[in-house]
Amino acid sequence: MNRRKKIIYGILVLTIVLVGVIGASFALWTQNFTQSGENTIASDCFQITLNEEKGISLENSFPMYDKDGKKLTPYTFQVSNICDRKVEYQLNFETTNNSTLKDNYVKFMFQKEEPVILSEKERTKVTLSNGKSAYVLEKGYLTGKTSKEYSIRIWMDEKVTQADSEAMNQLFEGKITITASYLTRYYEEILNGTDPVLKDGLIPVTIDNNGTVKKADITKEWYKYESQKWANAVILEDENQVYQSGQVIPENNIESYFVWIPRYKYKIWNMGKYEGLTSVDYNQVHTIEVVFGVDTTTDSEYECRTPNQSGSDGTCSVGKYMTHPAFTAFDTESNVTKGIWVGKFETGYKDALTKEEAQKNENNPGKIQIKPDVYSWRGIQVANAYLSSYNYRREYDSHMMKNTEWGSVAYLQHSKYGSQASVRINNNSEYKTGYSGVHEPACGYTGKNEECNKYGIEESITKPWNTDIGYLSSTTGNISGIYDMSGGAWEYVMGVMTNQEGIPCSGKDATYNSGFNGPYCNASGLKTDGINYPDSKYYDIHSYLSIDEGYQRRILGDATGEMGPFMTKTYGTKNRQIGSWYDDEAWFLHSGWPWFFRGGLFTMGLGAGVFGFLPHEGHANSDVGFRIVLSL
């Protein structure tokens, strides 16, 4: 393995007192090179440009407010990769043993992030021989022929007073260190930095067409979105078991499968402000234009701000690109979400031997499994589904899928990186995960098992995930995609309506509700004996309406209002509301049914689909399950 590391040191020596001080700027920079492996890469692939004309100076400085610290002239430098190969790097700030001023007195502003006390930044391992403490500034990689600019500002925190005698007449010395190495991991150019994020315990895998799972060799191609091959990972039952690259992971040691949805922006084709039923426009079905990348769109002729949860459109309009809100909700000042891991199948109930045994209204994360050919966990209130999901894997920020997160999968499925087809229904009547109808349904839900919409468990009717027919129920049309997003069980998502005062509803009434505390949307009263709503990043909200035709209350990107226009269509004797994409069911939230569920039921034929949505009360229902997402 060829590998070259480069560490760049920037030395900052600052003498700080509370009255009239002299501070030295970044006056000395040195470059040290270390190497392991063969010398096959020229040393001039890295080019470091240090702009020292205006170094950081704290002359005649006092503790200052953040608003003043932000106005300081920043120290800037540039890191360039002038060769063709990608470079992985970590940028740190390290204090040295010469520094006598405590880190908690120093305010630090990196790039345009909000200022923080230095000691509150993420700690990392010290790399300097005389290092005292080290803090992570940024992790990432540079593709070939690219550069990146950096800036930092440092000052003494405003809270320091004369009573803090230990802060007076002290020396502060720090170094910026950059460790870079040529990548040994596989990356895909078109993802623009949104390649899968892995963490201990989340095992990258490849899946053969027959369903055989092998640990992926991440130095080689194990996904290729350009060819509709999405990245997969698994969580093991026995996490102490170690597998080598290429080794088969037996199914009995897999607890859960996940699929990576890279961060992207998409081109808006429909603002989706429909207030009622008109007629379906079948010209709406098209390839959704998607561009992967970690950048968040800003105002320009071609881009728009991501709408907020209240449904505000910001500056969005048809023809502009918008970063999908499924990713921005989990952004922080120090971290941009590069994507989400989505459960490959509907969540199953571990050890259930019948579909009835998989109906449990309980908070029990230990029973979660996400696998093919298991019974979907149904009969569970939204609150218990949320708690089970949230407590499943806290180290991965596991949570119950949001309505916007469902939309992010749906839109990627209908981009050039997905199957761009009507996802085949899972018509297995036992609520088994990962199945696919042998024949494409020719009619929507009529309440009958008829020739145009067959469902059951017979092999002539339904096939498992690892067959040519089974692939058709995947979002990619192959085994690498996500299953059960059409048919199977309905799936509750964390998308809820507010009451007229803008407070998220618990449910319809005291009998039919989610288990979350809050007002009843269709009755007087308030639920107070449940659980409180979580942080707002874990659910989407929609404004109040007493009827189900207010599609304008959609959130751009959630695959509801943008799937219009909408109309009523009769199947047999059943009147159904459908959208303009594949006749999928399309009923919006209203006061009687304030919770979304998605995808359709195994009985629904043409009405089931990735773009289908229906409202419900939030209570436990034998036809409704849920799905789990990880946000790393």
XYZ file of C-alpha atoms in Angstrom:
632
model
C 0.000 0.000 0.000
C 1.462 3.291 -1.096
C 1.013 6.027 1.445
C 2.532 9.439 1.975
C 1.901 11.630 4.985
C 2.674 15.256 5.390
C 2.460 17.283 8.575
C 2.478 21.055 8.378
C 3.088 23.058 11.523
C 2.020 26.616 12.074
C 3.389 28.076 15.256
C 1.400 30.680 17.143
C 3.045 32.329 20.127
C 0.862 34.833 21.943
C 1.641 36.615 25.179
C -1.655 37.753 26.669
C -2.337 40.033 29.598
C -5.399 41.979 30.514
C -3.843 45.365 29.915
C -1.584 46.377 27.039
C 0.100 43.224 25.758
C 2.368 42.312 22.893
C 1.449 39.250 20.872
C 3.575 37.548 18.269
C 1.835 36.480 15.109
C 2.246 33.243 13.164
C 5.867 34.052 12.435
C 7.376 30.618 11.960
C 6.173 27.814 9.753
C 8.028 24.603 9.094
C 7.207 21.620 6.948
C 8.095 18.079 7.995
C 7.629 15.062 5.786
C 7.217 11.451 6.901
C 6.610 8.441 4.730
C 5.803 4.754 4.839
C 5.610 2.451 1.866
C 7.334 2.752 -1.470
C 8.421 6.103 -2.816
C 6.187 6.113 -5.862
C 4.539 9.503 -5.430
C 6.383 12.739 -6.096
C 6.866 14.951 -3.062
C 5.576 17.996 -4.902
C 1.955 16.764 -4.905
C 1.292 18.958 -1.881
C 1.577 22.668 -2.112
C 1.109 24.764 1.012
C 0.635 28.501 0.707
C 0.843 30.436 3.954
C -0.315 34.040 3.907
C 1.812 35.722 6.583
C 1.477 39.359 5.634
C -1.245 39.944 8.196
C -0.682 37.521 11.012
C -2.797 37.383 14.136
C -1.811 40.136 16.522
C -3.090 40.702 20.041
C -1.068 43.844 20.660
C -2.727 46.133 23.211
C -5.441 43.526 23.505
C -8.065 43.048 26.170
C -10.675 40.286 26.599
C -13.234 41.029 23.928
C -16.789 40.290 22.945
C -17.424 37.767 20.179
C -18.819 40.465 17.916
C -15.449 42.227 18.105
C -13.441 39.033 17.796
C -15.243 38.254 14.561
C -13.965 41.540 13.134
C -10.316 40.651 13.684
C -8.239 40.209 10.558
C -8.001 36.441 10.136
C -4.869 34.469 9.531
C -5.332 32.598 6.255
C -3.610 29.757 4.515
C -4.258 27.442 1.589
C -3.726 23.713 1.146
C -3.510 22.452 -2.433
C -3.346 18.996 -3.956
C -1.633 19.583 -7.288
C -1.533 15.904 -8.286
C -4.352 13.734 -9.620
C -4.867 11.401 -6.661
C -7.251 12.120 -3.815
C -5.840 13.059 -0.444
C -7.427 12.407 2.935
C -6.576 14.872 5.675
C -7.264 15.989 9.219
C -6.704 19.580 10.276
C -5.971 20.077 13.990
C -5.035 22.857 16.372
C -2.502 21.706 18.989
C -1.199 23.550 22.026
C 2.359 22.882 23.185
C 3.972 22.316 26.558
C 5.322 25.874 26.356
C 1.785 27.238 26.622
C 0.918 28.326 30.154
C -2.446 29.952 29.428
C -5.308 27.521 29.924
C -7.303 26.630 26.798
C -10.576 27.586 28.436
C -9.543 31.267 28.383
C -9.031 31.292 24.599
C -11.809 31.995 22.088
C -11.315 30.355 18.715
C -13.082 31.035 15.414
C -12.385 28.671 12.519
C -13.616 29.651 9.055
C -17.128 31.107 9.416
C -18.139 28.897 12.318
C -19.423 30.522 15.469
C -16.666 31.276 18.018
C -16.129 28.654 20.716
C -13.915 28.253 23.739
C -10.940 26.270 22.484
C -11.291 23.606 25.173
C -14.869 22.905 24.039
C -13.845 21.772 20.561
C -13.606 18.051 19.750
C -10.482 16.561 21.327
C -8.112 14.360 19.372
C -4.757 12.641 19.829
C -1.718 14.886 20.163
C 0.763 14.409 17.309
C 3.468 16.890 18.316
C 6.414 15.681 20.382
C 5.898 18.642 22.721
C 2.117 18.701 22.375
C -0.177 19.298 25.324
C -3.701 19.254 23.833
C -5.154 18.809 20.351
C -8.502 19.771 18.822
C -10.085 18.762 15.532
C -10.798 21.610 13.127
C -11.811 19.659 10.042
C -11.715 16.208 8.455
C -12.105 15.570 4.768
C -10.313 14.955 1.535
C -9.068 16.870 -1.474
C -9.586 15.507 -4.940
C -6.847 15.956 -7.502
C -6.070 19.486 -8.684
C -8.075 21.174 -5.930
C -7.310 23.642 -3.142
C -8.946 24.833 0.022
C -8.659 28.121 1.899
C -8.717 28.373 5.679
C -8.937 31.169 8.194
C -8.695 31.396 11.969
C -9.189 34.146 14.537
C -8.101 33.924 18.187
C -8.740 36.215 21.124
C -9.153 36.175 24.868
C -12.668 35.344 26.005
C -14.795 38.265 27.163
C -15.576 36.497 30.458
C -11.964 36.755 31.646
C -11.659 39.383 34.410
C -8.945 40.716 36.673
C -10.060 38.152 39.205
C -8.697 35.482 36.876
C -5.123 36.033 37.979
C -3.931 32.792 36.400
C -4.751 34.291 32.991
C -2.408 37.224 33.407
C 1.063 37.419 31.886
C 0.782 33.955 30.425
C 2.158 32.454 27.225
C -0.087 30.778 24.697
C 1.584 28.651 22.048
C -0.220 26.572 19.485
C 0.393 24.875 16.186
C -1.844 24.096 13.245
C -1.110 20.562 12.055
C -2.344 18.957 8.882
C -1.802 15.248 8.374
C -2.519 14.098 4.845
C -2.273 10.719 3.148
C -3.073 9.430 -0.277
C -6.346 7.602 -0.035
C -6.468 3.888 0.265
C -10.272 3.998 0.487
C -12.450 3.858 -2.583
C -14.293 7.067 -3.419
C -16.650 7.849 -6.295
C -16.006 11.116 -8.088
C -19.654 11.965 -8.793
C -20.484 11.904 -5.063
C -18.352 15.010 -4.515
C -17.448 14.133 -0.952
C -20.690 12.420 0.091
C -19.273 8.894 0.110
C -20.525 6.532 2.847
C -19.617 7.450 6.414
C -18.606 4.373 8.393
C -18.226 3.854 12.109
C -17.101 0.959 14.282
C -19.792 -1.703 14.269
C -21.265 -0.639 10.930
C -19.723 -3.140 8.513
C -19.496 -2.223 4.795
C -20.678 -5.088 2.608
C -21.290 -6.206 -0.931
C -24.288 -8.402 -1.727
C -24.227 -10.998 -4.494
C -27.314 -11.371 -6.657
C -28.290 -14.505 -4.718
C -28.197 -12.564 -1.437
C -24.784 -13.731 -0.204
C -23.285 -10.985 1.955
C -19.521 -10.361 2.043
C -17.468 -7.830 3.929
C -16.467 -5.132 1.448
C -12.886 -4.314 0.598
C -13.178 -0.543 0.937
C -9.952 0.012 -0.999
C -11.781 -1.232 -4.102
C -15.084 -0.382 -5.746
C -17.871 -1.597 -3.449
C -20.546 0.847 -4.636
C -21.088 2.839 -7.801
C -24.072 5.177 -7.804
C -23.362 6.068 -11.408
C -24.369 2.463 -12.202
C -27.265 2.319 -9.699
C -25.179 0.291 -7.229
C -25.850 1.771 -3.790
C -23.603 1.263 -0.760
C -24.751 -1.269 1.848
C -23.676 -1.936 5.429
C -24.780 -4.305 8.185
C -24.858 -4.445 11.972
C -23.939 -7.830 13.394
C -25.710 -9.917 16.001
C -22.323 -10.860 17.476
C -20.236 -7.720 17.148
C -17.180 -9.498 18.556
C -16.986 -11.614 15.417
C -14.348 -10.266 13.023
C -14.576 -10.751 9.255
C -11.889 -10.112 6.657
C -12.482 -8.331 3.363
C -14.231 -10.669 0.946
C -15.296 -13.079 3.673
C -18.930 -14.243 3.725
C -20.992 -12.922 6.630
C -23.620 -15.555 7.448
C -27.217 -14.388 7.523
C -27.678 -15.652 11.076
C -25.088 -13.128 12.288
C -26.701 -10.141 10.581
C -29.065 -8.101 12.707
C -29.765 -5.229 10.335
C -29.088 -4.019 6.790
C -28.703 -0.348 5.840
C -28.293 1.524 2.548
C -26.466 4.855 2.101
C -28.327 7.863 0.680
C -25.679 10.478 -0.205
C -26.406 14.164 0.376
C -27.667 15.874 -2.765
C -29.518 18.828 -4.182
C -32.318 18.363 -6.706
C -33.911 20.541 -9.344
C -37.429 21.654 -8.423
C -39.954 20.876 -11.142
C -43.182 21.544 -9.257
C -43.798 23.814 -6.267
C -46.720 21.617 -5.234
C -49.143 24.241 -3.956
C -52.312 22.326 -4.813
C -55.310 23.177 -2.647
C -57.690 20.541 -3.934
C -58.475 17.836 -6.481
C -58.426 18.641 -10.191
C -57.109 16.085 -12.659
C -53.975 14.024 -12.949
C -51.210 15.220 -15.287
C -49.267 12.148 -16.333
C -46.567 14.337 -17.912
C -45.246 14.906 -14.401
C -43.351 11.581 -14.344
C -39.750 12.294 -15.312
C -36.125 11.830 -14.290
C -35.469 13.960 -11.199
C -32.216 15.883 -11.629
C -29.862 15.287 -8.719
C -26.371 16.620 -7.941
C -24.406 15.093 -5.072
C -22.275 17.275 -2.822
C -21.679 18.562 0.701
C -22.282 22.186 -0.235
C -25.571 23.666 0.932
C -27.302 25.680 -1.752
C -27.542 29.441 -1.332
C -29.348 32.145 -3.208
C -28.392 32.484 -6.859
C -30.037 32.376 -10.246
C -30.080 28.592 -10.166
C -30.210 27.701 -6.472
C -32.456 28.305 -3.493
C -32.482 28.039 0.251
C -33.782 24.862 1.781
C -37.327 25.525 3.055
C -37.812 25.332 6.781
C -40.101 22.953 8.639
C -42.977 25.408 8.654
C -43.222 24.968 4.899
C -41.737 28.314 3.930
C -40.352 28.194 0.420
C -37.471 30.564 1.066
C -36.350 31.699 -2.369
C -37.220 28.468 -4.157
C -38.882 28.283 -7.551
C -39.205 25.856 -10.440
C -35.884 25.293 -12.191
C -33.717 26.056 -9.144
C -31.706 23.499 -7.196
C -32.348 22.894 -3.520
C -30.342 20.884 -1.002
C -32.708 18.163 0.150
C -34.003 18.933 3.682
C -33.475 15.334 4.822
C -29.786 16.191 5.175
C -29.785 19.795 6.374
C -31.869 19.005 9.465
C -28.880 17.255 11.055
C -26.223 19.798 10.076
C -24.356 21.507 12.896
C -21.957 24.415 12.989
C -19.036 22.005 12.987
C -20.377 19.178 10.834
C -22.194 18.955 7.506
C -24.277 15.801 7.130
C -22.869 13.809 4.218
C -25.832 11.447 3.972
C -28.033 9.017 5.872
C -28.124 5.253 6.302
C -31.664 3.991 5.662
C -33.040 0.637 6.771
C -32.925 -1.633 3.716
C -36.215 -3.265 4.714
C -39.181 -2.453 6.905
C -38.286 -2.927 10.560
C -38.925 -6.493 11.688
C -39.693 -7.926 15.135
C -36.914 -10.260 16.251
C -37.912 -13.869 17.006
C -41.503 -13.450 15.728
C -42.636 -16.736 14.171
C -45.976 -15.435 12.882
C -47.323 -12.129 11.648
C -49.431 -11.936 14.824
C -46.339 -12.248 17.033
C -44.854 -9.229 15.227
C -47.701 -6.980 16.409
C -46.349 -5.381 19.580
C -47.133 -1.902 20.887
C -44.008 -1.498 22.996
C -40.769 0.421 23.338
C -38.294 -2.415 22.856
C -35.182 -1.596 20.785
C -33.758 -5.034 21.578
C -36.376 -6.571 19.278
C -35.358 -4.590 16.206
C -34.111 -6.421 13.160
C -33.920 -5.123 9.592
C -33.658 -8.143 7.338
C -35.282 -9.872 4.372
C -37.934 -12.524 4.860
C -38.919 -11.562 8.415
C -42.249 -10.372 9.803
C -42.692 -6.611 9.703
C -43.131 -5.041 13.161
C -46.672 -3.613 13.176
C -49.383 -2.694 15.658
C -47.231 -0.037 17.305
C -48.012 3.563 18.230
C -45.819 6.239 16.687
C -44.298 7.169 20.075
C -43.188 3.589 20.774
C -41.853 3.229 17.226
C -39.903 6.456 17.739
C -38.502 5.392 21.132
C -37.493 1.950 19.869
C -35.757 3.515 16.867
C -34.102 6.275 18.897
C -32.731 3.869 21.505
C -31.677 1.244 18.960
C -28.205 2.654 18.227
C -27.567 6.003 19.918
C -23.926 5.969 18.781
C -25.236 6.201 15.190
C -28.003 8.704 15.990
C -30.634 6.124 15.064
C -34.170 7.453 14.729
C -37.528 6.712 13.170
C -37.692 7.763 9.529
C -39.064 11.252 8.872
C -41.389 12.142 6.028
C -38.658 14.217 4.361
C -36.200 11.317 4.682
C -38.682 9.096 2.860
C -38.790 11.790 0.186
C -34.993 11.772 -0.158
C -35.063 8.056 -1.022
C -38.015 8.469 -3.372
C -36.342 11.259 -5.356
C -33.019 9.426 -5.600
C -34.918 6.352 -6.801
C -36.336 8.368 -9.666
C -33.052 10.059 -10.576
C -30.575 8.559 -13.028
C -28.947 6.934 -9.993
C -32.038 4.818 -9.243
C -34.369 2.510 -11.157
C -36.555 5.370 -12.541
C -39.515 3.006 -12.627
C -42.650 2.228 -10.688
C -41.252 0.199 -7.796
C -42.932 -3.224 -7.817
C -45.297 -3.880 -4.916
C -44.441 -6.213 -2.052
C -47.642 -8.272 -2.193
C -46.760 -10.871 0.443
C -49.897 -11.194 2.568
C -47.936 -12.397 5.622
C -46.158 -9.020 5.911
C -42.830 -10.664 5.052
C -40.094 -8.173 4.153
C -38.296 -7.994 0.820
C -40.868 -9.633 -1.450
C -42.080 -8.575 -4.900
C -45.179 -9.233 -6.958
C -44.646 -11.573 -9.892
C -46.895 -9.365 -12.021
C -47.151 -5.572 -12.073
C -50.575 -4.595 -10.643
C -53.006 -3.339 -13.260
C -55.563 -1.822 -10.894
C -55.647 0.011 -7.602
C -57.198 -0.895 -4.294
C -60.683 -2.398 -4.638
C -60.827 -4.383 -1.410
C -60.614 -7.655 -3.315
C -57.853 -10.092 -4.251
C -58.553 -10.126 -7.964
C -56.600 -10.953 -11.094
C -55.407 -7.387 -11.693
C -54.034 -7.194 -8.156
C -52.994 -10.577 -6.819
C -51.539 -10.935 -3.357
C -50.702 -13.920 -1.163
C -47.736 -16.091 -0.225
C -47.642 -18.531 -3.146
C -44.466 -18.575 -5.236
C -46.540 -17.961 -8.348
C -47.698 -14.648 -6.843
C -44.740 -13.261 -4.875
C -40.950 -13.725 -4.972
C -38.166 -12.927 -2.455
C -35.630 -10.104 -2.688
C -32.744 -12.140 -4.171
C -34.470 -13.134 -7.418
C -34.922 -11.417 -10.771
C -38.515 -10.601 -9.795
C -37.455 -9.538 -6.291
C -35.047 -6.932 -7.670
C -38.024 -5.072 -9.174
C -39.220 -4.090 -5.701
C -35.886 -2.380 -4.981
C -35.258 1.330 -5.482
C -32.372 0.504 -7.831
C -33.882 -2.405 -9.766
C -31.066 -4.549 -8.352
C -30.189 -6.097 -5.014
C -28.229 -3.059 -3.746
C -31.307 -0.869 -3.256
C -33.964 -0.335 -0.589
C -36.996 -2.637 -0.379
C -40.592 -2.497 0.905
C -41.157 1.126 -0.127
C -44.121 -0.065 -2.182
C -46.556 -2.403 -0.455
C -45.764 -4.719 2.427
C -47.087 -2.800 5.422
C -47.858 0.889 5.523
C -45.045 2.711 7.336
C -45.541 5.469 9.864
C -43.067 8.323 9.400
C -42.298 11.229 11.699
C -44.471 13.738 9.906
C -47.341 15.319 11.835
C -49.877 18.125 11.610
C -50.184 20.930 14.137
C -53.365 22.247 15.691
C -54.635 25.733 14.871
C -52.181 27.233 17.369
C -49.202 25.578 15.685
C -48.625 22.874 18.324
C -47.958 19.313 17.043
C -50.976 17.093 17.615
C -50.881 13.889 19.609
C -53.486 12.305 17.374
C -57.160 12.334 16.544
C -58.545 12.035 20.085
C -58.002 10.359 23.461
C -58.534 6.891 21.958
C -56.712 7.229 18.646
C -53.383 8.977 19.181
C -49.632 8.561 18.792
C -48.641 8.383 22.458
C -46.892 11.751 22.242
C -48.153 14.468 24.553
C -50.036 17.254 22.857
C -53.469 18.451 21.745
C -56.017 16.279 19.985
C -56.572 17.590 16.483
C -60.158 16.431 16.085
C -61.435 16.788 19.632
C -61.047 18.921 22.696
C -58.473 17.919 25.245
C -54.790 17.323 25.638
C -52.748 14.159 26.106
C -50.460 14.512 29.115
C -49.723 10.916 30.181
C -47.559 10.037 27.155
C -44.047 11.119 26.211
C -42.949 14.564 25.116
C -42.074 15.335 21.535
C -38.333 15.004 20.810
C -35.953 17.590 19.378
C -37.545 19.157 16.287
C -34.883 17.714 13.981
C -36.491 14.298 14.484
C -39.895 15.146 12.989
C -41.526 17.227 10.240
C -44.523 19.448 10.904
C -47.364 20.566 8.662
C -49.939 23.257 9.254
C -53.521 22.599 10.333
C -56.461 21.915 8.003
C -59.716 20.114 8.576
C -59.813 18.472 5.111
C -57.337 16.181 3.368
C -56.943 18.095 0.108
C -54.560 20.804 1.304
C -51.520 19.552 -0.563
C -49.960 23.030 -0.439
C -48.933 22.224 3.156
C -46.204 19.902 1.874
C -42.517 20.411 2.611
C -40.542 20.625 -0.615
C -38.647 17.359 -0.915
C -41.041 15.146 1.067
C -42.553 13.573 -2.092
C -46.136 14.635 -1.342
C -47.311 17.960 -2.818
C -44.755 17.833 -5.637
C -46.388 14.621 -6.914
C -49.504 16.527 -8.060
C -51.835 17.506 -9.508
C -54.299 15.143 -7.814
C -57.708 13.655 -8.574
C -60.266 11.042 -7.556
C -60.287 7.732 -9.404
C -62.674 4.794 -8.998
C -61.398 1.215 -8.723
C -64.383 -1.138 -8.691
C -66.663 0.602 -6.204
C -63.849 2.345 -4.308
C -63.116 6.041 -4.824
C -59.441 6.754 -4.278
C -57.371 9.948 -4.330
C -54.287 9.582 -6.504
C -51.300 11.656 -7.609
C -49.714 12.161 -11.000
C -46.941 9.628 -10.428
C -48.035 6.041 -11.165
C -51.549 6.469 -9.668
C -50.103 6.191 -6.143
C -52.514 6.960 -3.283
C -52.350 10.626 -2.246
C -54.329 11.751 0.814
C -52.912 14.609 2.868
C -53.062 15.174 6.638
C -56.215 16.608 8.205
C -57.649 17.097 11.682
C -59.018 13.544 11.942
C -55.823 11.894 10.708
C -52.790 14.055 11.591
C -49.960 11.512 11.049
C -48.372 10.427 7.750
C -47.699 6.919 6.695
C -46.113 5.949 3.403
C -45.706 3.303 0.714
C -49.012 1.450 0.703
C -50.263 -1.967 1.784
C -49.778 -5.358 0.094
C -53.468 -5.301 -0.942
C -53.387 -1.939 -2.699
C -52.130 -2.851 -6.138
C -51.475 0.182 -8.311
C -52.192 2.510 -5.384
C -49.103 1.367 -3.474
C -45.797 3.007 -4.314
C -42.802 5.067 -3.307
C -44.809 8.237 -3.998
C -47.884 7.107 -2.067
C -48.968 8.796 1.163
C -51.926 8.551 3.503
C -52.887 10.103 6.869
C -53.683 8.213 10.066
C -54.363 8.809 13.747
C -50.953 7.666 15.050
C -52.341 4.747 17.062
C -51.310 1.097 16.879
C -52.624 -0.541 13.697
C -51.997 -4.067 12.462
C -51.329 -2.803 8.921
C -48.736 -0.163 9.843
C -45.032 -0.511 10.665
C -42.009 1.833 10.572
C -38.432 2.215 9.282
C -35.140 3.266 10.884
C -32.524 5.798 9.745
C -28.971 6.389 10.987
C -27.422 9.857 10.822
C -23.634 9.825 11.255
